[in-house]
Amino acid sequence: MSYGQSLQTASNSVAPAATTLTLVQAESIAIENQPRLLAAQLRARAAAQRVREARSGLFPTIAFNATGVAVADTGTATAAGALTTSSISDRFAYGGNLVQLVTDFGRTSALVGAERSLADAQRDMTTLTAAQIRLNVRSAFFQVVGAEAVLHAAQEAQGNRQLIVRQISALAQSQLRSTLDVSFANVLESEAELAVVRAESSVQQQRAHLASAMGQLQPVTAALVEEQLPPQLPPDPSSFLIQAESQRADLNASIAQQHAASHFADSERRLSYPTLNALGAAGQIPFHDRTLQGNYAAAGFNLSIPVFNGGLFAARRNEAELESAARTHDVEEVKLEVNEQVQNEWFQAMEAYRSLDVSARLVAQSKESLRLAQARYQAGLGSIVELNEAQLSETSAEINAAGANYTYLTRRAELDFAAGLLN
């Protein structure tokens, strides 16, 4: 189970007046609202009905009939379009017919098995759709929080540069610093202001993206509750590979489709076998001429043995067997893709995890460099260029560190999806 699933399940919706939004709440809203998932669920229900359609061939068929006939002349018979003639009598009759399959040597049962496997595949695809929606929500959620962290870092950098501009301007008025120093400080302040503008725009864009991932039209305005970092990654991706082999919904769907193709090939092979049906009919003839009785009843059977149809059944059997063999190779291809995806996502998640410590050290080092540069500048030992470079390095380190945590969270979400843990 992934770290997000271990959290307490929240309500399925958030009130419009809610001021905070957790990741679990966002996922619940998306599961309830996303049209793509609702459509997949309806298709899964439709596939379940096709199982009933196939199974109906195993049950009796009963039909009610009512027939009325008035002849022009007594003794009228039909002749055209038939080898033998039959008489037609004045009558009105009603009754029922029953047809029950006795055996078709397992063809209908094989068709039922094929439809069941296809229904399983459609349920797996519904599970995959839900997992993709959860992944989209998590990615969008972390992008919003990451963009807000970058905005906060940019605003702090802007405040620091505004303070330095005021200090240098005051020194320049006292003729302790040149106007060139003031000009350099103003340039860096404008750059910081531009970074804030871009960060604010990014936050709004990411919030709109999160709303779309949740199936909402209006951008998300609630404050997002930050997620804790998940546990450290294992030293290799083997555990994730094992989980993916059993839990990846698309792999399970591919296997179910292969089973369906195998059942269908079996049913096509049985087309050449005989089919035996039991037949029954009974009814009454309240209005009739003297040649007919007042009621009727009969029972019988019909044995159909295919003899020759121009090779149709053989072609259908060969087609189904070839398709079944192709589906087997499709399963192997999906396994290869899943294996590669899990390993790639593990490497990217490990890279993001290792970057956390490096980013933290880089921030500490850049802050120390900035402190020393400021001290040198105030003592008249350093230039404004040296101070500006230290400010740029510190700001860049802060922004990178602000996004590092959420990059790792996003990579872990993608790894969890690849391993089938978001099902």
Tab-separated table of C-alpha atoms in Angstrom:
chain	number	residue	atom	x	y	z
A	1	MET	CA	0.000	0.000	0.000
A	2	SER	CA	1.311	3.457	-0.877
A	3	TYR	CA	1.836	6.209	1.655
A	4	GLY	CA	-1.219	8.184	0.472
A	5	GLN	CA	-3.524	5.184	0.934
A	6	SER	CA	-2.407	4.750	4.525
A	7	LEU	CA	-3.977	8.057	5.475
A	8	GLN	CA	-7.457	8.151	6.916
A	9	THR	CA	-10.177	8.102	4.249
A	10	ALA	CA	-11.799	11.498	3.921
A	11	SER	CA	-15.286	12.421	2.848
A	12	ASN	CA	-16.131	12.206	-0.850
A	13	SER	CA	-16.569	15.931	-1.251
A	14	VAL	CA	-15.318	19.188	0.160
A	15	ALA	CA	-17.761	21.920	1.081
A	16	PRO	CA	-17.425	25.125	-0.954
A	17	ALA	CA	-16.472	26.982	2.214
A	18	ALA	CA	-13.589	24.614	3.039
A	19	THR	CA	-10.361	26.472	3.727
A	20	THR	CA	-7.995	23.495	3.470
A	21	LEU	CA	-7.676	20.546	1.131
A	22	THR	CA	-5.749	17.347	1.774
A	23	LEU	CA	-4.436	14.964	-0.850
A	24	VAL	CA	-6.883	12.242	0.192
A	25	GLN	CA	-9.795	14.659	-0.145
A	26	ALA	CA	-8.598	15.727	-3.585
A	27	GLU	CA	-8.388	12.107	-4.723
A	28	SER	CA	-11.871	11.338	-3.366
A	29	ILE	CA	-13.359	14.295	-5.222
A	30	ALA	CA	-11.643	13.201	-8.431
A	31	ILE	CA	-12.924	9.625	-8.098
A	32	GLU	CA	-16.461	10.960	-7.690
A	33	ASN	CA	-16.327	13.574	-10.455
A	34	GLN	CA	-13.990	12.458	-13.242
A	35	PRO	CA	-16.092	11.667	-16.362
A	36	ARG	CA	-13.408	9.321	-17.666
A	37	LEU	CA	-13.773	7.037	-14.648
A	38	LEU	CA	-17.561	7.180	-14.734
A	39	ALA	CA	-17.481	6.119	-18.395
A	40	ALA	CA	-15.085	3.252	-17.593
A	41	GLN	CA	-17.387	2.039	-14.825
A	42	LEU	CA	-20.358	2.019	-17.209
A	43	ARG	CA	-18.350	0.041	-19.768
A	44	ALA	CA	-17.474	-2.505	-17.082
A	45	ARG	CA	-21.173	-2.910	-16.283
A	46	ALA	CA	-21.931	-3.291	-19.994
A	47	ALA	CA	-19.276	-6.014	-20.269
A	48	ALA	CA	-20.936	-7.885	-17.383
A	49	GLN	CA	-24.194	-7.877	-19.358
A	50	ARG	CA	-22.443	-9.550	-22.281
A	51	VAL	CA	-21.697	-12.489	-19.980
A	52	ARG	CA	-25.447	-12.866	-19.426
A	53	GLU	CA	-25.994	-12.640	-23.168
A	54	ALA	CA	-23.604	-15.519	-23.815
A	55	ARG	CA	-24.976	-17.606	-20.922
A	56	SER	CA	-28.548	-17.246	-22.190
A	57	GLY	CA	-27.811	-19.910	-24.809
A	58	LEU	CA	-27.711	-22.530	-22.040
A	59	PHE	CA	-31.307	-21.821	-20.933
A	60	PRO	CA	-34.577	-22.755	-22.642
A	61	THR	CA	-36.235	-20.404	-25.088
A	62	ILE	CA	-40.005	-20.089	-24.772
A	63	ALA	CA	-42.156	-18.129	-27.213
A	64	PHE	CA	-45.931	-17.502	-27.307
A	65	ASN	CA	-47.653	-17.482	-30.696
A	66	ALA	CA	-51.153	-16.604	-31.858
A	67	THR	CA	-52.196	-17.299	-35.462
A	68	GLY	CA	-55.396	-16.639	-37.373
A	69	VAL	CA	-56.064	-17.815	-40.916
A	70	ALA	CA	-59.033	-17.338	-43.279
A	71	VAL	CA	-58.868	-19.193	-46.614
A	72	ALA	CA	-60.563	-18.153	-49.818
A	73	ASP	CA	-61.780	-21.633	-50.733
A	74	THR	CA	-61.970	-24.837	-48.746
A	75	GLY	CA	-59.098	-27.144	-49.520
A	76	THR	CA	-56.670	-24.348	-50.461
A	77	ALA	CA	-53.051	-25.477	-50.493
A	78	THR	CA	-49.676	-23.786	-50.863
A	79	ALA	CA	-47.514	-24.860	-53.748
A	80	ALA	CA	-45.067	-22.173	-54.866
A	81	GLY	CA	-41.690	-22.083	-53.207
A	82	ALA	CA	-41.824	-25.578	-51.693
A	83	LEU	CA	-41.193	-29.142	-52.785
A	84	THR	CA	-44.387	-30.376	-51.174
A	85	THR	CA	-47.784	-28.817	-50.806
A	86	SER	CA	-49.637	-28.328	-47.545
A	87	SER	CA	-53.231	-27.507	-46.964
A	88	ILE	CA	-54.396	-24.315	-45.333
A	89	SER	CA	-57.438	-24.373	-43.066
A	90	ASP	CA	-59.573	-21.709	-41.439
A	91	ARG	CA	-58.433	-21.415	-37.841
A	92	PHE	CA	-57.428	-19.302	-34.893
A	93	ALA	CA	-54.831	-20.881	-32.604
A	94	TYR	CA	-52.546	-19.919	-29.790
A	95	GLY	CA	-49.809	-21.782	-27.958
A	96	GLY	CA	-46.165	-21.862	-27.020
A	97	ASN	CA	-42.901	-23.270	-28.343
A	98	LEU	CA	-39.933	-24.382	-26.287
A	99	VAL	CA	-36.387	-24.948	-27.467
A	100	GLN	CA	-33.752	-26.256	-25.041
A	101	LEU	CA	-30.134	-26.798	-25.937
A	102	VAL	CA	-29.135	-30.298	-24.891
A	103	THR	CA	-25.504	-30.115	-25.958
A	104	ASP	CA	-23.259	-28.278	-28.354
A	105	PHE	CA	-20.183	-29.996	-26.943
A	106	GLY	CA	-19.128	-27.017	-24.827
A	107	ARG	CA	-19.168	-24.241	-27.444
A	108	THR	CA	-21.606	-22.026	-25.528
A	109	SER	CA	-19.729	-22.622	-22.275
A	110	ALA	CA	-16.495	-21.579	-24.003
A	111	LEU	CA	-18.189	-18.392	-25.230
A	112	VAL	CA	-19.335	-17.655	-21.678
A	113	GLY	CA	-15.740	-18.095	-20.487
A	114	ALA	CA	-14.523	-15.691	-23.171
A	115	GLU	CA	-17.034	-13.016	-22.166
A	116	ARG	CA	-16.173	-13.437	-18.492
A	117	SER	CA	-12.499	-12.885	-19.250
A	118	LEU	CA	-13.355	-9.808	-21.321
A	119	ALA	CA	-15.458	-8.491	-18.424
A	120	ASP	CA	-12.492	-9.050	-16.104
A	121	ALA	CA	-10.292	-7.134	-18.546
A	122	GLN	CA	-12.742	-4.233	-18.602
A	123	ARG	CA	-12.804	-4.143	-14.788
A	124	ASP	CA	-9.010	-4.068	-14.821
A	125	MET	CA	-9.103	-1.147	-17.261
A	126	THR	CA	-11.498	0.639	-14.903
A	127	THR	CA	-8.999	0.058	-12.100
A	128	LEU	CA	-6.229	1.420	-14.327
A	129	THR	CA	-8.300	4.522	-15.071
A	130	ALA	CA	-8.826	5.144	-11.350
A	131	ALA	CA	-5.079	4.738	-10.733
A	132	GLN	CA	-4.272	7.198	-13.523
A	133	ILE	CA	-6.706	9.708	-12.023
A	134	ARG	CA	-5.058	9.345	-8.610
A	135	LEU	CA	-1.642	9.825	-10.211
A	136	ASN	CA	-2.831	12.947	-12.041
A	137	VAL	CA	-4.276	14.383	-8.833
A	138	ARG	CA	-1.100	13.683	-6.863
A	139	SER	CA	1.128	15.179	-9.538
A	140	ALA	CA	-1.062	18.282	-9.818
A	141	PHE	CA	-1.322	18.562	-6.012
A	142	PHE	CA	2.448	18.422	-5.547
A	143	GLN	CA	2.992	20.847	-8.426
A	144	VAL	CA	0.747	23.382	-6.702
A	145	VAL	CA	2.501	23.016	-3.354
A	146	GLY	CA	5.883	23.117	-5.070
A	147	ALA	CA	4.956	26.234	-7.041
A	148	GLU	CA	3.796	27.911	-3.820
A	149	ALA	CA	7.095	27.010	-2.154
A	150	VAL	CA	8.962	28.551	-5.082
A	151	LEU	CA	6.774	31.645	-4.805
A	152	HIS	CA	7.577	31.917	-1.099
A	153	ALA	CA	11.318	31.639	-1.826
A	154	ALA	CA	11.042	34.253	-4.583
A	155	GLN	CA	9.175	36.638	-2.278
A	156	GLU	CA	11.827	36.245	0.419
A	157	ALA	CA	14.546	36.936	-2.153
A	158	GLN	CA	12.658	40.012	-3.309
A	159	GLY	CA	12.408	41.295	0.257
A	160	ASN	CA	16.123	40.761	0.860
A	161	ARG	CA	17.067	42.600	-2.322
A	162	GLN	CA	14.748	45.471	-1.505
A	163	LEU	CA	16.511	45.770	1.844
A	164	ILE	CA	19.935	45.771	0.173
A	165	VAL	CA	18.776	48.433	-2.327
A	166	ARG	CA	17.722	50.698	0.532
A	167	GLN	CA	21.024	50.151	2.331
A	168	ILE	CA	23.163	50.812	-0.744
A	169	SER	CA	21.050	53.834	-1.699
A	170	ALA	CA	21.589	55.287	1.768
A	171	LEU	CA	25.334	54.681	1.486
A	172	ALA	CA	25.361	56.280	-1.970
A	173	GLN	CA	23.647	59.375	-0.627
A	174	SER	CA	26.421	59.576	1.950
A	175	GLN	CA	28.886	59.158	-0.919
A	176	LEU	CA	30.146	55.909	0.608
A	177	ARG	CA	29.037	53.899	-2.434
A	178	SER	CA	28.882	54.722	-6.102
A	179	THR	CA	25.784	55.069	-8.240
A	180	LEU	CA	26.989	51.975	-10.137
A	181	ASP	CA	26.453	49.938	-7.000
A	182	VAL	CA	22.920	51.319	-6.726
A	183	SER	CA	22.276	50.490	-10.384
A	184	PHE	CA	23.423	46.886	-9.913
A	185	ALA	CA	21.237	46.544	-6.809
A	186	ASN	CA	18.205	47.922	-8.689
A	187	VAL	CA	18.730	45.406	-11.508
A	188	LEU	CA	18.735	42.510	-9.053
A	189	GLU	CA	15.628	43.885	-7.341
A	190	SER	CA	13.800	44.027	-10.683
A	191	GLU	CA	14.875	40.472	-11.465
A	192	ALA	CA	13.526	39.337	-8.104
A	193	GLU	CA	10.228	41.122	-8.788
A	194	LEU	CA	10.003	39.415	-12.182
A	195	ALA	CA	10.632	36.039	-10.530
A	196	VAL	CA	7.764	36.719	-8.130
A	197	VAL	CA	5.413	37.600	-11.001
A	198	ARG	CA	6.296	34.390	-12.818
A	199	ALA	CA	5.926	32.317	-9.643
A	200	GLU	CA	2.473	33.807	-8.954
A	201	SER	CA	1.358	32.975	-12.494
A	202	SER	CA	2.698	29.431	-12.114
A	203	VAL	CA	0.728	28.936	-8.893
A	204	GLN	CA	-2.526	29.991	-10.570
A	205	GLN	CA	-1.883	27.756	-13.574
A	206	GLN	CA	-1.108	24.758	-11.374
A	207	ARG	CA	-4.244	25.337	-9.306
A	208	ALA	CA	-6.331	25.339	-12.473
A	209	HIS	CA	-4.592	22.119	-13.520
A	210	LEU	CA	-5.396	20.556	-10.142
A	211	ALA	CA	-9.054	21.495	-10.561
A	212	SER	CA	-9.150	19.733	-13.930
A	213	ALA	CA	-7.510	16.649	-12.424
A	214	MET	CA	-10.225	16.664	-9.739
A	215	GLY	CA	-12.993	16.979	-12.335
A	216	GLN	CA	-13.922	20.544	-11.380
A	217	LEU	CA	-14.414	23.579	-13.597
A	218	GLN	CA	-13.414	26.242	-11.085
A	219	PRO	CA	-9.779	26.594	-9.908
A	220	VAL	CA	-8.959	25.280	-6.449
A	221	THR	CA	-8.753	28.132	-3.915
A	222	ALA	CA	-8.402	26.174	-0.658
A	223	ALA	CA	-5.039	26.025	1.074
A	224	LEU	CA	-3.351	22.696	0.379
A	225	VAL	CA	-2.178	20.605	3.324
A	226	GLU	CA	1.395	19.482	2.758
A	227	GLU	CA	2.205	15.767	2.688
A	228	GLN	CA	4.957	14.145	4.708
A	229	LEU	CA	7.833	12.617	2.786
A	230	PRO	CA	7.361	8.853	2.259
A	231	PRO	CA	9.811	6.326	3.700
A	232	GLN	CA	13.229	5.931	2.155
A	233	LEU	CA	13.368	3.908	-1.044
A	234	PRO	CA	14.659	0.320	-0.913
A	235	PRO	CA	18.169	-0.177	-2.304
A	236	ASP	CA	16.883	-1.759	-5.528
A	237	PRO	CA	13.603	-1.881	-7.503
A	238	SER	CA	13.051	-5.639	-7.074
A	239	SER	CA	10.208	-5.267	-4.550
A	240	PHE	CA	8.384	-2.840	-6.845
A	241	LEU	CA	8.858	-5.208	-9.788
A	242	ILE	CA	7.256	-8.051	-7.827
A	243	GLN	CA	4.302	-5.859	-6.877
A	244	ALA	CA	3.865	-4.634	-10.452
A	245	GLU	CA	3.737	-8.199	-11.781
A	246	SER	CA	0.682	-8.958	-9.681
A	247	GLN	CA	-0.979	-5.544	-9.312
A	248	ARG	CA	-0.524	-3.621	-12.560
A	249	ALA	CA	-4.057	-3.323	-13.895
A	250	ASP	CA	-3.050	-3.027	-17.556
A	251	LEU	CA	-0.947	-6.196	-17.284
A	252	ASN	CA	-3.856	-8.035	-15.655
A	253	ALA	CA	-6.160	-6.739	-18.385
A	254	SER	CA	-3.782	-8.021	-21.070
A	255	ILE	CA	-3.698	-11.448	-19.401
A	256	ALA	CA	-7.504	-11.504	-19.175
A	257	GLN	CA	-7.772	-10.605	-22.872
A	258	GLN	CA	-5.420	-13.483	-23.703
A	259	HIS	CA	-7.641	-15.851	-21.692
A	260	ALA	CA	-10.682	-14.541	-23.556
A	261	ALA	CA	-8.980	-15.154	-26.894
A	262	SER	CA	-8.098	-18.687	-25.793
A	263	HIS	CA	-11.711	-19.431	-24.763
A	264	PHE	CA	-13.004	-17.991	-28.016
A	265	ALA	CA	-10.577	-20.127	-30.033
A	266	ASP	CA	-11.881	-23.159	-28.139
A	267	SER	CA	-15.464	-22.208	-28.998
A	268	GLU	CA	-14.569	-21.777	-32.673
A	269	ARG	CA	-12.988	-25.243	-32.737
A	270	ARG	CA	-16.307	-26.671	-31.513
A	271	LEU	CA	-18.255	-25.175	-34.410
A	272	SER	CA	-17.712	-28.410	-36.346
A	273	TYR	CA	-19.350	-30.505	-33.590
A	274	PRO	CA	-23.050	-31.470	-33.730
A	275	THR	CA	-25.724	-29.489	-31.898
A	276	LEU	CA	-28.664	-31.252	-30.227
A	277	ASN	CA	-31.814	-29.344	-29.239
A	278	ALA	CA	-34.995	-30.568	-27.537
A	279	LEU	CA	-38.198	-29.108	-28.991
A	280	GLY	CA	-41.711	-28.797	-27.602
A	281	ALA	CA	-44.959	-27.166	-28.684
A	282	ALA	CA	-48.476	-27.063	-27.220
A	283	GLY	CA	-51.594	-24.949	-27.606
A	284	GLN	CA	-55.297	-24.686	-28.350
A	285	ILE	CA	-57.330	-24.019	-31.478
A	286	PRO	CA	-60.617	-22.527	-30.303
A	287	PHE	CA	-61.756	-21.817	-33.872
A	288	HIS	CA	-61.048	-24.431	-36.565
A	289	ASP	CA	-62.560	-26.496	-39.329
A	290	ARG	CA	-63.307	-30.183	-39.125
A	291	THR	CA	-59.875	-31.237	-40.320
A	292	LEU	CA	-58.205	-29.997	-37.109
A	293	GLN	CA	-58.368	-30.973	-33.405
A	294	GLY	CA	-59.239	-28.550	-30.634
A	295	ASN	CA	-55.725	-28.568	-29.149
A	296	TYR	CA	-52.293	-29.799	-30.003
A	297	ALA	CA	-49.042	-30.853	-28.319
A	298	ALA	CA	-45.794	-32.275	-29.647
A	299	ALA	CA	-42.221	-32.942	-28.539
A	300	GLY	CA	-39.132	-33.828	-30.476
A	301	PHE	CA	-35.480	-33.156	-31.042
A	302	ASN	CA	-33.287	-31.709	-33.700
A	303	LEU	CA	-29.728	-32.874	-34.343
A	304	SER	CA	-27.662	-30.585	-36.550
A	305	ILE	CA	-24.393	-31.977	-37.923
A	306	PRO	CA	-22.204	-29.601	-39.973
A	307	VAL	CA	-20.976	-31.302	-43.135
A	308	PHE	CA	-19.650	-28.698	-45.551
A	309	ASN	CA	-19.776	-24.897	-45.626
A	310	GLY	CA	-16.956	-23.960	-47.964
A	311	GLY	CA	-14.275	-23.936	-45.276
A	312	LEU	CA	-15.986	-21.234	-43.172
A	313	PHE	CA	-15.592	-23.017	-39.848
A	314	ALA	CA	-11.978	-23.941	-40.540
A	315	ALA	CA	-11.132	-20.334	-41.383
A	316	ARG	CA	-12.852	-19.062	-38.250
A	317	ARG	CA	-10.993	-21.622	-36.127
A	318	ASN	CA	-7.624	-20.675	-37.641
A	319	GLU	CA	-8.316	-16.968	-37.186
A	320	ALA	CA	-9.212	-17.429	-33.512
A	321	GLU	CA	-6.166	-19.597	-32.819
A	322	LEU	CA	-3.830	-17.084	-34.463
A	323	GLU	CA	-5.394	-14.254	-32.478
A	324	SER	CA	-4.948	-16.250	-29.262
A	325	ALA	CA	-1.267	-16.805	-30.069
A	326	ALA	CA	-0.859	-13.080	-30.816
A	327	ARG	CA	-2.440	-12.186	-27.466
A	328	THR	CA	0.140	-14.358	-25.725
A	329	HIS	CA	2.911	-12.265	-27.261
A	330	ASP	CA	1.007	-9.091	-26.325
A	331	VAL	CA	1.168	-10.161	-22.678
A	332	GLU	CA	4.932	-10.631	-22.928
A	333	GLU	CA	5.278	-7.188	-24.494
A	334	VAL	CA	3.271	-5.548	-21.698
A	335	LYS	CA	5.449	-7.339	-19.122
A	336	LEU	CA	8.562	-5.894	-20.752
A	337	GLU	CA	7.064	-2.401	-20.792
A	338	VAL	CA	5.986	-2.629	-17.149
A	339	ASN	CA	9.425	-3.898	-16.119
A	340	GLU	CA	11.158	-1.033	-17.909
A	341	GLN	CA	8.741	1.577	-16.565
A	342	VAL	CA	9.150	0.426	-12.951
A	343	GLN	CA	12.922	0.524	-13.192
A	344	ASN	CA	12.953	3.947	-14.847
A	345	GLU	CA	10.600	5.386	-12.242
A	346	TRP	CA	12.681	3.866	-9.428
A	347	PHE	CA	15.873	5.444	-10.787
A	348	GLN	CA	14.180	8.838	-11.139
A	349	ALA	CA	12.719	8.605	-7.630
A	350	MET	CA	16.122	7.638	-6.235
A	351	GLU	CA	17.713	10.580	-8.045
A	352	ALA	CA	15.113	12.944	-6.567
A	353	TYR	CA	15.633	11.454	-3.095
A	354	ARG	CA	19.407	11.854	-3.251
A	355	SER	CA	18.918	15.426	-4.461
A	356	LEU	CA	17.148	16.341	-1.221
A	357	ASP	CA	20.336	16.210	0.836
A	358	VAL	CA	22.382	17.909	-1.879
A	359	SER	CA	19.827	20.738	-2.181
A	360	ALA	CA	19.817	21.281	1.587
A	361	ARG	CA	23.618	21.451	1.692
A	362	LEU	CA	23.635	23.801	-1.283
A	363	VAL	CA	21.259	26.190	0.506
A	364	ALA	CA	23.437	26.201	3.617
A	365	GLN	CA	26.564	26.795	1.560
A	366	SER	CA	24.987	29.580	-0.512
A	367	LYS	CA	23.711	31.321	2.629
A	368	GLU	CA	27.194	31.229	4.125
A	369	SER	CA	28.665	32.571	0.868
A	370	LEU	CA	26.124	35.383	0.848
A	371	ARG	CA	26.905	36.233	4.470
A	372	LEU	CA	30.616	36.431	3.716
A	373	ALA	CA	30.025	38.466	0.555
A	374	GLN	CA	27.879	40.942	2.475
A	375	ALA	CA	30.525	41.240	5.184
A	376	ARG	CA	33.249	41.853	2.595
A	377	TYR	CA	31.121	44.414	0.795
A	378	GLN	CA	30.272	46.299	3.986
A	379	ALA	CA	33.944	46.305	4.948
A	380	GLY	CA	34.859	47.700	1.549
A	381	LEU	CA	36.803	44.568	0.589
A	382	GLY	CA	34.370	43.201	-1.971
A	383	SER	CA	32.645	44.592	-5.033
A	384	ILE	CA	28.956	44.875	-5.819
A	385	VAL	CA	29.443	42.241	-8.555
A	386	GLU	CA	30.673	39.745	-5.982
A	387	LEU	CA	27.681	40.477	-3.745
A	388	ASN	CA	25.241	40.178	-6.624
A	389	GLU	CA	26.638	36.794	-7.650
A	390	ALA	CA	26.297	35.565	-4.077
A	391	GLN	CA	22.685	36.783	-4.002
A	392	LEU	CA	21.870	35.040	-7.276
A	393	SER	CA	23.436	31.793	-6.078
A	394	GLU	CA	21.543	31.911	-2.792
A	395	THR	CA	18.221	32.627	-4.514
A	396	SER	CA	18.737	29.839	-7.033
A	397	ALA	CA	19.604	27.390	-4.241
A	398	GLU	CA	16.508	28.385	-2.255
A	399	ILE	CA	14.213	27.910	-5.252
A	400	ASN	CA	15.766	24.547	-6.143
A	401	ALA	CA	15.430	23.353	-2.565
A	402	ALA	CA	11.809	24.559	-2.423
A	403	GLY	CA	10.895	22.351	-5.367
A	404	ALA	CA	13.085	19.369	-4.452
A	405	ASN	CA	10.706	17.875	-1.870
A	406	TYR	CA	7.739	18.024	-4.220
A	407	THR	CA	9.742	16.670	-7.115
A	408	TYR	CA	10.524	13.648	-4.938
A	409	LEU	CA	6.866	13.283	-3.928
A	410	THR	CA	5.857	13.401	-7.607
A	411	ARG	CA	8.479	10.803	-8.531
A	412	ARG	CA	7.283	8.529	-5.738
A	413	ALA	CA	3.693	8.864	-6.958
A	414	GLU	CA	4.800	7.881	-10.459
A	415	LEU	CA	6.736	4.917	-9.022
A	416	ASP	CA	3.694	3.835	-7.007
A	417	PHE	CA	1.575	3.974	-10.163
A	418	ALA	CA	4.151	1.956	-12.120
A	419	ALA	CA	4.120	-0.702	-9.389
A	420	GLY	CA	0.304	-0.833	-9.303
A	421	LEU	CA	0.082	0.644	-5.795
A	422	LEU	CA	-2.471	3.315	-6.742
A	423	ASN	CA	-5.177	0.798	-7.690
